[in-house]
Coordinates of C-alpha atoms and ligand atoms in Angstrom, one line a residue:
X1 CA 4.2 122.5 49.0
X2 CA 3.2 119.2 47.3
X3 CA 0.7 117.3 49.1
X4 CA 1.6 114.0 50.7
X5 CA -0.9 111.4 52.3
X6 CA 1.6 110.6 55.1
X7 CA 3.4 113.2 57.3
X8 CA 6.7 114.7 55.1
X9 CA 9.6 115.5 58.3
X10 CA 10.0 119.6 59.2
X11 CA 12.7 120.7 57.9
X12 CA 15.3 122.0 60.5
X13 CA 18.8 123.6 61.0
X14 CA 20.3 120.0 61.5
X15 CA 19.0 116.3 60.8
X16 CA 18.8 115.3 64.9
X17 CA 19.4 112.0 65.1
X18 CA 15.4 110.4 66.2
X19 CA 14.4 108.3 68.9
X20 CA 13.5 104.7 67.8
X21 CA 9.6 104.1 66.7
X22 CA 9.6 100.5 65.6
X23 CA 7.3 99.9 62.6
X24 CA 7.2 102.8 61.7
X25 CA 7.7 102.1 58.1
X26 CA 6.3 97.8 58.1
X27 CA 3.2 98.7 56.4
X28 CA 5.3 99.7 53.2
X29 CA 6.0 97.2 50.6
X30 CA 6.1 97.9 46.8
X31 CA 4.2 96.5 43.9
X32 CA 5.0 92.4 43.6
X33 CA 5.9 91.7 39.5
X34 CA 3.8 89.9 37.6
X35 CA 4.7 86.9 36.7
X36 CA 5.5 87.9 33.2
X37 CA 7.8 90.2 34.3
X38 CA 9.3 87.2 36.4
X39 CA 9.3 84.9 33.5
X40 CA 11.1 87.3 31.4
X41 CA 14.0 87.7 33.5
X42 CA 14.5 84.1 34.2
X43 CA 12.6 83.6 37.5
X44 CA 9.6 81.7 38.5
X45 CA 6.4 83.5 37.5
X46 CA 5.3 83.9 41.4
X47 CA 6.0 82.5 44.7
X48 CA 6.8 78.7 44.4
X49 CA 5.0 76.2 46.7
X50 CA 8.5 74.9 48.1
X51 CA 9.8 78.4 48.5
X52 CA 11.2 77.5 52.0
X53 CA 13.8 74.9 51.1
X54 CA 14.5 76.9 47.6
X55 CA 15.3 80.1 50.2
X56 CA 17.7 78.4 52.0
X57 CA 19.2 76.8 49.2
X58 CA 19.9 80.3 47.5
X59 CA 21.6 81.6 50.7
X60 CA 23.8 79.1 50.6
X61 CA 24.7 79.6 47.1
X62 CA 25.2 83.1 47.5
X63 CA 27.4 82.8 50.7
X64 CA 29.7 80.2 48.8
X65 CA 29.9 82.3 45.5
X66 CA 30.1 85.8 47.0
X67 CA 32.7 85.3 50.1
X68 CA 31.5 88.7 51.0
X69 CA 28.7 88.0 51.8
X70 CA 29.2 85.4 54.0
X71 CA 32.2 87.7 55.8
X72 CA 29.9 90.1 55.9
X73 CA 26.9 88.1 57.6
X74 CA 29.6 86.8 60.0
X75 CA 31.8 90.1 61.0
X76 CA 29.3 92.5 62.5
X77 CA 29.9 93.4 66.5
X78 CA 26.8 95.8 67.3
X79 CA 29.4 98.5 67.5
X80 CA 26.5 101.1 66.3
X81 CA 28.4 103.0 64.5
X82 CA 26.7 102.6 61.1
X83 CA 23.3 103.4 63.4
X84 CA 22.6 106.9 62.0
X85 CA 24.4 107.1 59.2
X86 CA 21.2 105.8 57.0
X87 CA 19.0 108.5 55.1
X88 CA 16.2 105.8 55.6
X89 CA 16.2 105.7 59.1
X90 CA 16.9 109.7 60.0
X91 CA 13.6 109.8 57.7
X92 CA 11.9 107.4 59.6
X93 CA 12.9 106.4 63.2
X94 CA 12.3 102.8 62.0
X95 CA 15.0 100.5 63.5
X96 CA 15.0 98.1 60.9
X97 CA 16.3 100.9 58.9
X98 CA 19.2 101.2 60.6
X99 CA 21.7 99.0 58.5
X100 CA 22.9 97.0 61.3
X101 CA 18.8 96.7 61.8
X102 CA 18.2 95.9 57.7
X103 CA 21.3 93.4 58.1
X104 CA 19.8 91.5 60.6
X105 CA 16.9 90.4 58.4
X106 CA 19.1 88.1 57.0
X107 CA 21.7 87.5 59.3
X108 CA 19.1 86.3 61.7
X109 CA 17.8 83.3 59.4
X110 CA 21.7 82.3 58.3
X111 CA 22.5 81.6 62.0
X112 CA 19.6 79.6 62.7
X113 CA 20.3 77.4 59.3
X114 CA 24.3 77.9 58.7
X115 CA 26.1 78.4 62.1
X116 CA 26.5 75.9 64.7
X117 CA 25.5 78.4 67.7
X118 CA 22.3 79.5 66.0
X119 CA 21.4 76.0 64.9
X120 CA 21.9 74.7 68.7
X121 CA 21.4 77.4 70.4
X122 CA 19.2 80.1 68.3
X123 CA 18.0 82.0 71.3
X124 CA 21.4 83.0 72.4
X125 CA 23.0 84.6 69.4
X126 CA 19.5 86.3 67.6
X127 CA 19.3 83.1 65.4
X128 CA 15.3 83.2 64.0
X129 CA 13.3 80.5 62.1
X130 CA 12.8 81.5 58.0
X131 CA 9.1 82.1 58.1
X132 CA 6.4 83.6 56.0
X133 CA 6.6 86.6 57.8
X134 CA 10.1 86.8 57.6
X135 CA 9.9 86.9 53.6
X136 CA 7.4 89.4 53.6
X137 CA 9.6 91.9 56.1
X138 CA 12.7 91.2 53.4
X139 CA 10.7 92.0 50.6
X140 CA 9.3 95.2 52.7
X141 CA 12.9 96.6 53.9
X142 CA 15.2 95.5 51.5
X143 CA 12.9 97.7 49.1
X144 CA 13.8 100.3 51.9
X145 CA 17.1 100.7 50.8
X146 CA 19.0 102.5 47.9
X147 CA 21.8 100.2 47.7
X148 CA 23.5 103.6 48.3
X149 CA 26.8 102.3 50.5
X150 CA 27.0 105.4 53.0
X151 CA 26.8 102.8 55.8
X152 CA 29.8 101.0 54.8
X153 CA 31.8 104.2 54.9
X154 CA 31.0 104.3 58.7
X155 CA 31.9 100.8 59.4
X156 CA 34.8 99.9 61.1
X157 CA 35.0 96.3 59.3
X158 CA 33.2 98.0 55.9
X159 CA 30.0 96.1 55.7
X160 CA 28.3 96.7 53.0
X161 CA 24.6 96.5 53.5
X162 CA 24.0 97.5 49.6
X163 CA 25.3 93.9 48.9
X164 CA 23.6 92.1 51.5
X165 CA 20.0 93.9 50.1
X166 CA 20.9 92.6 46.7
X167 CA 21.7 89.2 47.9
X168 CA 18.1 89.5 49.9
X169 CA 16.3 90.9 46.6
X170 CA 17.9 87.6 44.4
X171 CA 16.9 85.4 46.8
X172 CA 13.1 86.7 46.7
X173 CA 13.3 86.7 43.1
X174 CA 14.9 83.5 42.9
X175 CA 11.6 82.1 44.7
X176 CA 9.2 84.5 42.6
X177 CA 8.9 87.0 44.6
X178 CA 10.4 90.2 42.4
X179 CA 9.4 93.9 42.8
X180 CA 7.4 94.9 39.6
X181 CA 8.9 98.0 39.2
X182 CA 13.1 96.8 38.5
X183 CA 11.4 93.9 37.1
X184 CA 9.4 95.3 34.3
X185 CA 11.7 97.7 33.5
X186 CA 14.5 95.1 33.1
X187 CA 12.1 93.4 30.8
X188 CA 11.4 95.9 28.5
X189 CA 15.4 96.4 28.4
X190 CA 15.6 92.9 27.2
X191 CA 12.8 93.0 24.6
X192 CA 13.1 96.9 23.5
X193 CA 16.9 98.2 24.4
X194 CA 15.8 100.8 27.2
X195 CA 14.1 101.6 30.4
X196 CA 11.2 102.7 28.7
X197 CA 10.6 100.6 25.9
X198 CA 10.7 103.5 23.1
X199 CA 11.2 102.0 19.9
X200 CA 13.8 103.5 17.3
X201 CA 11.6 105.3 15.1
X202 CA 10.4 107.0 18.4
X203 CA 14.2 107.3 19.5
X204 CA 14.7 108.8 15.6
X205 CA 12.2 111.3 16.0
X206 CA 12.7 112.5 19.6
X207 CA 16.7 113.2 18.1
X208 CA 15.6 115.1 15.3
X209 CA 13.0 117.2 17.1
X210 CA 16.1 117.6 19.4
X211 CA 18.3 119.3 16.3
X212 CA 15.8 121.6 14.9
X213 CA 15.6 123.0 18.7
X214 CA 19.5 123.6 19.1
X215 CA 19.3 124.9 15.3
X216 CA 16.7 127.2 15.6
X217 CA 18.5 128.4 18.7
X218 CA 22.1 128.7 18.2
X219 CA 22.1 129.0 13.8
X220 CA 24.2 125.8 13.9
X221 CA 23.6 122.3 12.7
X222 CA 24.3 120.4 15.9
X223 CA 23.9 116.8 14.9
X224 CA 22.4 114.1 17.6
X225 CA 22.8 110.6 15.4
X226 CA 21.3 107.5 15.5
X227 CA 23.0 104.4 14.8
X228 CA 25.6 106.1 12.5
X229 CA 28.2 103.4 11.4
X230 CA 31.6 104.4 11.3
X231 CA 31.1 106.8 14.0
X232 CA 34.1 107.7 16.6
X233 CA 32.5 107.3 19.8
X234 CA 29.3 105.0 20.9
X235 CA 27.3 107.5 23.7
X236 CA 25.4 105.4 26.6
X237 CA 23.2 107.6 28.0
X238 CA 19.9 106.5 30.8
X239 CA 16.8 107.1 28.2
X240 CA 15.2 109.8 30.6
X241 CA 17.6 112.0 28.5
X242 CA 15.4 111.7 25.4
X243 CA 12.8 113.5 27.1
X244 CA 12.7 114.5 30.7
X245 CA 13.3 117.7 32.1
X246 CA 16.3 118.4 33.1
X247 CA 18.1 115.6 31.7
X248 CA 16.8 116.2 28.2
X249 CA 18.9 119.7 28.5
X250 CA 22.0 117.4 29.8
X251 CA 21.4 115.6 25.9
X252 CA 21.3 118.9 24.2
X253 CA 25.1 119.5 25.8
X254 CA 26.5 115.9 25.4
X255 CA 25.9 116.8 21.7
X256 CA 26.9 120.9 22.1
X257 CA 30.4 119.1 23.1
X258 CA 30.8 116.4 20.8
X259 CA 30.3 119.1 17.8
X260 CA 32.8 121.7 19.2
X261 CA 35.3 118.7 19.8
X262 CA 35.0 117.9 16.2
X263 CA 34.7 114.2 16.5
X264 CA 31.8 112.4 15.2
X265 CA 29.3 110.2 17.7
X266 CA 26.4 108.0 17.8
X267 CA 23.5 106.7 19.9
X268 CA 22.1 103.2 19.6
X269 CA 18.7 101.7 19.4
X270 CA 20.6 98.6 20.2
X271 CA 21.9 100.1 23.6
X272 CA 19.5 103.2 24.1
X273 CA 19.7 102.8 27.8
X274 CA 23.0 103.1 30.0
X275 CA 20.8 102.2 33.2
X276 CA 21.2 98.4 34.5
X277 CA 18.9 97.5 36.8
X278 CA 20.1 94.0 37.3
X279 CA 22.6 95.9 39.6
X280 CA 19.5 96.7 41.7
X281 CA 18.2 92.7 42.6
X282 CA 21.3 91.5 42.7
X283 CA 21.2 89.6 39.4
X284 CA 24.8 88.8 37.7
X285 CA 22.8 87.4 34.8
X286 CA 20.4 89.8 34.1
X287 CA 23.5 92.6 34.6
X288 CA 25.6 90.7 32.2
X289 CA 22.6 90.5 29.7
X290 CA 21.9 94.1 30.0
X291 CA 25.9 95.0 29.9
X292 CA 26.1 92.6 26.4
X293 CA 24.0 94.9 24.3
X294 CA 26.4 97.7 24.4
X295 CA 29.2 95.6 23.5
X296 CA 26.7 94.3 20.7
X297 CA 26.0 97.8 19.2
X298 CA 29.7 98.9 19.8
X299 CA 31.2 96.1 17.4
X300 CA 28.1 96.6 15.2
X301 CA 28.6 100.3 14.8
X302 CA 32.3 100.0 14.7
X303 CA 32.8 102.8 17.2
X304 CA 36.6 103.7 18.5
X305 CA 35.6 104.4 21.8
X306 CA 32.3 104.2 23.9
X307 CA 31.4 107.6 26.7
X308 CA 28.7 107.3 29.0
X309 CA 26.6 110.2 30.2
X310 CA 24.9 111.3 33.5
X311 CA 23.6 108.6 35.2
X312 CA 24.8 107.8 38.1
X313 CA 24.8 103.5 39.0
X314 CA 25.4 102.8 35.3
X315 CA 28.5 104.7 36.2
X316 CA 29.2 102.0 38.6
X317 CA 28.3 98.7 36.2
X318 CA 30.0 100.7 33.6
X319 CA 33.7 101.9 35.5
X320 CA 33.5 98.5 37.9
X321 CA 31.7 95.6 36.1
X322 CA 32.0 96.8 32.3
X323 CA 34.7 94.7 31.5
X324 CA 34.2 91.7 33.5
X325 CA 30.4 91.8 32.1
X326 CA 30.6 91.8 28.7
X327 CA 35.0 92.6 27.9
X328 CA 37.2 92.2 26.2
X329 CA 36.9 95.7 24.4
X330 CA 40.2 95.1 22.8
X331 CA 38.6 96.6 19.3
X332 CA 38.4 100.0 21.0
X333 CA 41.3 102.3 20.9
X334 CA 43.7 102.0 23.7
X335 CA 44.4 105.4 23.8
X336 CA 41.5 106.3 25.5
X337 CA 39.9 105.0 28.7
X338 CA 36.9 102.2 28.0
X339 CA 34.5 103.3 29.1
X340 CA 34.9 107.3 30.1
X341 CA 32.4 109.5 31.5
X342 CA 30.8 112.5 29.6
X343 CA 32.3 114.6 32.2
X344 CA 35.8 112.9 32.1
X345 CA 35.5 114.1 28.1
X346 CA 34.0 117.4 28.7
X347 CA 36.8 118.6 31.1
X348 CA 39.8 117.6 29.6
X349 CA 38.5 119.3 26.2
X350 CA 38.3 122.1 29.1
X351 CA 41.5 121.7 30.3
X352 CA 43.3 121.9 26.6
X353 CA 41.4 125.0 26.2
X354 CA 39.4 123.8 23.3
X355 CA 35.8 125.1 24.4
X356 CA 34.8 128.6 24.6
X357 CA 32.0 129.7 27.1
X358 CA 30.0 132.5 27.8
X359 CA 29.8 131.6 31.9
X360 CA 27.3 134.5 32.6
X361 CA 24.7 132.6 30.7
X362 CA 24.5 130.8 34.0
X363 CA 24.5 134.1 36.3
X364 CA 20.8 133.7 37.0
X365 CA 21.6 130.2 39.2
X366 CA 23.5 130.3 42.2
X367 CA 24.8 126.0 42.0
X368 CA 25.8 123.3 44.4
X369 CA 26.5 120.4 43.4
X370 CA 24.6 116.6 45.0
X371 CA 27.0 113.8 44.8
X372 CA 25.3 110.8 43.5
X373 CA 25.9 107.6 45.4
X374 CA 27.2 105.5 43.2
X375 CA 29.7 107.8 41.5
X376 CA 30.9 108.3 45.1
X377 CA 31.4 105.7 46.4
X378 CA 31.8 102.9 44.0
X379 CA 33.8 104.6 41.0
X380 CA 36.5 106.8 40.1
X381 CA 36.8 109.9 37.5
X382 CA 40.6 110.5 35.5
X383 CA 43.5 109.3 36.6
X384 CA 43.5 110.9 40.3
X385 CA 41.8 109.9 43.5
X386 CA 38.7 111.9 43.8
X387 CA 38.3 112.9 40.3
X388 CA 34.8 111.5 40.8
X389 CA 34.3 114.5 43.1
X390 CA 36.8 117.5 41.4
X391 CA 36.0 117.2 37.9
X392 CA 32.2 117.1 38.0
X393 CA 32.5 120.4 40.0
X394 CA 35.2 121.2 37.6
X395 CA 33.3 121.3 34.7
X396 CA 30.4 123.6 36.5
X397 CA 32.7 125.8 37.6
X398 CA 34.3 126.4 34.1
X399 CA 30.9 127.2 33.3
X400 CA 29.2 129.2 36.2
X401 CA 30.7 132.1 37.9
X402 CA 28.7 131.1 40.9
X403 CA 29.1 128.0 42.8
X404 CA 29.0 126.7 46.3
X405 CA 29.3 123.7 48.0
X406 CA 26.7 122.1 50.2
X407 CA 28.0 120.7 54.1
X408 CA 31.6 119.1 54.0
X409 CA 29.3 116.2 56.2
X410 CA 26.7 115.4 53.5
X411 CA 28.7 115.7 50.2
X412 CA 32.1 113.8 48.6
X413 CA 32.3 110.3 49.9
X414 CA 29.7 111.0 52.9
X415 CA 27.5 112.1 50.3
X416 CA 23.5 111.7 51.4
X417 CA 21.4 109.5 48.9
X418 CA 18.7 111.8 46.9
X419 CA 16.6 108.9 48.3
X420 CA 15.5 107.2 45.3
X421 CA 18.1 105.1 44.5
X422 CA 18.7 101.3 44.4
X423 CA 15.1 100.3 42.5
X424 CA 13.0 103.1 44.7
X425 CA 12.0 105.2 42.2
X426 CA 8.8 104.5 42.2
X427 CA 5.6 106.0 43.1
X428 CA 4.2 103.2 45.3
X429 CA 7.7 103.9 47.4
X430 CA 6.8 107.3 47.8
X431 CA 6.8 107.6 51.7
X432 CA 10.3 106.2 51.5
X433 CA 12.0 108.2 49.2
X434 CA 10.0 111.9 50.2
X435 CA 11.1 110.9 54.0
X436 CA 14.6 109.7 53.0
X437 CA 15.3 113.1 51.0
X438 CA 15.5 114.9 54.6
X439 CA 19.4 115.2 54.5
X440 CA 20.1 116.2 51.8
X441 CA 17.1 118.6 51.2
X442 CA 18.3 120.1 55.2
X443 CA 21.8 120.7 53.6
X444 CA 20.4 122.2 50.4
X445 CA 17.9 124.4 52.3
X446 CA 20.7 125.7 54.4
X447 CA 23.1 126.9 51.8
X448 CA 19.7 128.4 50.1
X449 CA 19.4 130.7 53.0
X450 CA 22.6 130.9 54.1
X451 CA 25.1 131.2 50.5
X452 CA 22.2 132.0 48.1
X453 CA 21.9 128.8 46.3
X454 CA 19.2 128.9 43.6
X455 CA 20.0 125.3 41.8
X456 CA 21.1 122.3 42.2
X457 CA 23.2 120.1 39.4
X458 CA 23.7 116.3 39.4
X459 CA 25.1 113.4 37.2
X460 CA 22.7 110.9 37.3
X461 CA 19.5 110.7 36.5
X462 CA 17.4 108.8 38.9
X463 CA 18.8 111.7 41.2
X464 CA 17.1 114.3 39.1
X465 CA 13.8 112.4 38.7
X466 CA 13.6 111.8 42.5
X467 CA 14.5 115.3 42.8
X468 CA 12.3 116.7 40.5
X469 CA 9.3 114.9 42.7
X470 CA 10.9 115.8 46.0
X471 CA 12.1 119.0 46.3
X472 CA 8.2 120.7 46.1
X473 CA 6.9 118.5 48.9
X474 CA 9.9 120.4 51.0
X475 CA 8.5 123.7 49.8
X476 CA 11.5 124.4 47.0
X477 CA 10.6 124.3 43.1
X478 CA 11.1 121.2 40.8
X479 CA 12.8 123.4 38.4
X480 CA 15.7 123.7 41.1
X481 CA 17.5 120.4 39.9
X482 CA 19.3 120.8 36.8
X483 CA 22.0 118.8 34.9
X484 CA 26.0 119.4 34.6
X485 CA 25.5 119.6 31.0
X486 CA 22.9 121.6 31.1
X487 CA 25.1 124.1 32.2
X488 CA 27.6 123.5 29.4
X489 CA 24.9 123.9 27.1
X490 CA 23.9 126.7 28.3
X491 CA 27.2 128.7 28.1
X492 CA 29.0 126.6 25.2
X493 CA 29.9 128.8 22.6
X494 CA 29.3 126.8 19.2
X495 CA 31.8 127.5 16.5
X496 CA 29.5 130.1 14.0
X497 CA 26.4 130.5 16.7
X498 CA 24.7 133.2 16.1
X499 CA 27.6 135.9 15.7
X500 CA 28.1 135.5 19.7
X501 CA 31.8 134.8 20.1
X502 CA 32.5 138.5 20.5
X503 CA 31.8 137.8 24.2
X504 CA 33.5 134.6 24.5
X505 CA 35.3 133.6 27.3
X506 CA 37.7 131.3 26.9
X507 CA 37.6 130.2 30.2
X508 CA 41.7 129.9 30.9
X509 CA 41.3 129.4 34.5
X510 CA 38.5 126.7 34.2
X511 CA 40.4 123.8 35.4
X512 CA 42.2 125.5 38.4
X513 CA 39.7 125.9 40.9
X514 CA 37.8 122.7 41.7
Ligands
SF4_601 S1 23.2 101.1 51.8 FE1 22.4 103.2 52.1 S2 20.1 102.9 52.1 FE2 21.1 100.9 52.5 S3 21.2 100.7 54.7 FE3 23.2 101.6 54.0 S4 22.9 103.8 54.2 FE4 20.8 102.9 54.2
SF4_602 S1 29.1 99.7 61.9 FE1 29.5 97.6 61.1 S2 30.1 96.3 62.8 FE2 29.2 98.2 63.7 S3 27.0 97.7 63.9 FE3 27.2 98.6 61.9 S4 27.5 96.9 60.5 FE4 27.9 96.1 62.6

C-alpha cells in the first residue's frame, strides 16, 4: 500500500453515496504557471492589476461566442440529479464537487453582473459579487475536475460542467492566472513538438532501441520510422508511448500491426505528440496551434492517411475538432476515415482475417477493460453507434481468451473517470486524483475477487499514468494496468517470427463476441 500524507477512502463493496463535509477539499490548489509559461501561450505573464474588469469582460465574451455556455449557466433547476454522479465528490464529500456545486462558482458571479434578477436583487436568486476570493476558489475547484462529462449524462437538460470548467480555466488564464502544469506542457508543445520536450535525435534513438528489442525477440525486422517521406500512414501517438510502462508496450504493437498489415508508416518529430492540452483550459487558440502541426507534418511527409493511437482526449480533439482545427485534409485518401483510431485499424485487419495470434500468450491475465472518458462520451469508433465501446473490447478479446467486464454502472457511457483527467495529472493534485479513483478502483476490486481479474487494459494514456500511481495506494500492483496493444503485441504472430506459426491461431471468431 503506497503511502499517502492525507487519508486514501476504504475500499468497500459499493461507493455509498457520503454525507456533505464542506471544505473538505478548499485547501487544494495546484501549482500557478510562471509567467513564462503564460507568455508562451499568449496570456499575461501573472495576475494583471485590473483583473476584475478584464474577468468580467471574458465572461461575457465567452457567453456570446459559446451559446452553450450561456444556456448552460441559465438552464439549471437544482433538480440534484447530477449530485452523485461526480468521482470528485464520492471521493471527497466536498459540495463544491458536486457539479451542480462546481457550476455554481460561475453561475453565481454571471447573475450578479449579466441578469437582471441578480443585478437587482442578488440575494434572491444566489447572485455573488466577483471577488478575490472567488478567483482563488475557481482556480482551486475548477482544477478539481477532469473535464470528464459523466455529469452531463445524468442531466435532464445535459449540462455540461466539463465546458463550463474550461470556460472558468480561460478566463483565469486570460487574467494570468494559468495552472503551471497544462501550461508548461503546452509550451514545450509549441517550442519542441511534444508533451515532454524530447528532441528528435532523442525521439530517433528511443525508436531504434525500440527495434533491436522486437528483433532480438521475435527474429523479425519490425520497423518503427521517423519522419519517413513517402510513407502511407502518419501515426499520432501521446509521447508517454516512447517510454513509459505500459504504453511503451502499446508502441511496440502499433508497429507489430502496421508490419503484418504490410503498409508502410511514420512518426513525426513535427507532431510527436497526439495529446492537446489546450482542450484542457479551454483555449481554441492554443488547440488550434497544437492541432496545425499535424496537418504540417502530414503535407510535409506526404502521408495517405493519418491513425492515432491510445490516448484518450486526443481522441476527442482528433474525431470532434480535427477538421474544424486545422482541415481541410482533402490530400488524404478518401477511402479511409481522417483521422482513425489504432484500434479502428487493428480490428478491421481482424475482422478480414489478416492477423494471426497466439491468444494464450495472454493466459496469465485475467482483463477488463476501463473506458476512458473522452472516448466515451465525446467520440465514436467505425461506422456503428458504440463502436467506441465494442471494438476496443473487440480487439482484446481477439487476443485474450479471458475477459470480463467490470459493473454495467461504472463502464460504457457511465464510465467512472480514472481520476486524472482534464489537466490533473499532476503530483501537486495528488489528493484529488488518489480520492477520485474510488469508483472505479471499487469496481475493479470487485471483479478481482469476484471474476478473477488480474489486469486491467485502457486506451489512453493519462489513464495508464494515473493508474499506474493509483492502483498501489488501494493495495493492487502498478503493473496491473496495461495497454490494448500490448495485448496484440503480445499474441501477434509476425510473418517469419521465430518458427512460431505452428501454433497460430487465426482467430476466426475474433470479431463475433464483443
Ligand atoms: S465533468 Fe466529471 S469531474 Fe467535472 S463535475 Fe462532471 S463528473 Fe465531475
Ligand atoms: S442535473 Fe442538471 S439541472 Fe439538475 S442540478 Fe445538476 S446541472 Fe442542474
Amino acid at each position: 500500500m503506497a503511502k499517502a500524507e492525507f487519508d486514501v477512502p476504504e475500499l468497500q463493496e459499493y461507493v455509498d453515496v457520503p454525507k456533505l463535509v464542506e471544505g473538505t477539499m478548499a485547501h487544494l490548489s495546484p501549482f500557478v504557471a510562471k509567467p513564462d509559461h503564460n507568455t508562451a501561450l499568449g496570456f499575461p505573464g501573472e495576475l494583471v492589476d485590473d483583473w476584475h474588469g478584464k474577468v468580467l469582460e471574458k465572461l461575457d465574451d465567452l457567453c456570446s461566442r459559446y451559446r452553450s455556455l450561456q444556456v448552460y449557466l441559465d438552464a439549471c433547476v437544482k433538480c440534484g440529479a447530477c449530485t452523485d454522479k461526480c468521482h470528485y465528490y464520492l471521493g471527497t464529500k466536498d459540495p463544491k464537487n458536486m457539479p451542480v456545486g462546481r457550476q455554481d462558482l460561475l453561475r453565481k458571479v454571471y447573475r450578479r453582473y449579466n441578469t437582471f434578477a441578480g443585478k437587482y436583487f442578488p440575494w434572491l436568486v444566489g447572485a455573488k459579487d466577483l471577488t478575490r476570493e472567488t478567483l482563488d476558489e475557481w482556480y482551486s475547484y475548477y482544477h478539481q475536475c477532469s473535464q470528464c462529462r459523466r455529469c452531463s449524462v445524468f442531466c435532464p437538460y445535459g449540462i455540461d460542467t466539463a465546458e463550463i470548467s474550461m470556460a472558468a480555466r480561460e478566463i483565469l488564464d486570460s487574467v494570468g492566472y494559468g495552472q503551471k502544469y497544462c501550461n508548461e506542457i503546452i509550451a514545450k508543445v509549441h517550442a519542441i513538438g511534444n508533451n515532454l520536450g524530447l528532441p528528435g535525435p532523442a525521439l530517433l534513438d528511443t525508436l531504434e532501441g525500440l527495434e533491436e528489442d522486437v528483433e532480438d525477440d521475435t527474429g523479425v525486422a519490425v520497423k518503427y520510422p521517423l519522419d519517413m517521406k513517402g510513407a502511407e500512414i502518419l501515426l499520432v501517438t501521446p509521447s508517454a508511448d516512447f517510454f513509459a510502462e505500459p504504453h511503451v508496450d502499446g508502441l511496440i504493437g502499433y508497429g507489430k500491426v502496421f508490419h503484418e498489415a504490410g503498409v508502410t508508416w511514420t512518426l513525426s518529430t513535427t507532431a510527436s505528440e497526439a495529446a492537446n492540452f489546450g482542450m484542457f483550459i479551454g483555449s481554441y487558440e492554443n488547440m488550434r496551434r497544437v492541432a496545425l502541426r499535424i496537418r504540417q507534418a502530414a503535407l510535409e511527409l506526404g502521408v495517405k492517411r493519418i491513425v492515432f493511437g491510445e490516448c484518450g482526449h486526443a481522441w476527442r480533439v482528433a474525431y470532434s475538432f480535427l477538421n474544424t482545427l486545422a482541415g481541410p485534409f482533402d490530400f488524404l485518401d478518401p477511402r479511409y476515415p481522417v483521422p482513425q483510431h489504432i484500434c479502428e485499424f487493428t480490428h478491421e485487419l481482424i475482422q478480414q482475417g489478416k492477423l494471426k495470434f497466439d491468444k494464450s500468450a495472454n493466459d496469465d491475465m485475467t482483463l477488463t477493460f476501463h473506458d476512458s472518458c473522452n472516448v466515451a462520451r465525446a467520440t465514436r469508433m467505425g461506422d456503428k453507434p458504440g463502436g467506441q465501446f465494442d471494438i476496443p473490447r473487440a480487439v482484446i478479446k481477439a487476443v485474450c481468451n479471458n475477459y470480463v467486464d467490470m459493473d454495467h454502472e461504472t463502464i460504457g457511457e457511465k464510465t467512472f473517470c480514472c481520476g486524472g483527467g482534464g489537466g490533473l495529472l499532476t503530483d501537486d493534485l495528488m489528493e484529488i486524483r488518489v480520492k477520485g479513483a474510488l469508483p472505479r478502483m471499487t469496481a475493479l476490486q470487485n471483479v478481482i475477487k469476484d471474476e478473477g481479474v488480474t489486469h486491467m487494459a485502457a486506451i489512453c494514456a493519462i489513464c495508464k499514468s494515473q493508474f499506474t500511481k493509483v492502483l498501489p495506494y488501494y493495495g493492487m500492483g502498478m503493473d496491473q494496468i496495461v495497454s490494448v496493444h500490448q495485448l496484440v503485441s503480445n499474441a501477434i504472430i509476425l510473418t517469419g517470427q521465430n518458427g512460431d506459426e505452428d501454433e497460430a491461431d487465426t482467430d476466426d471468431d475474433a470479431d463475433g463476441d464483443a
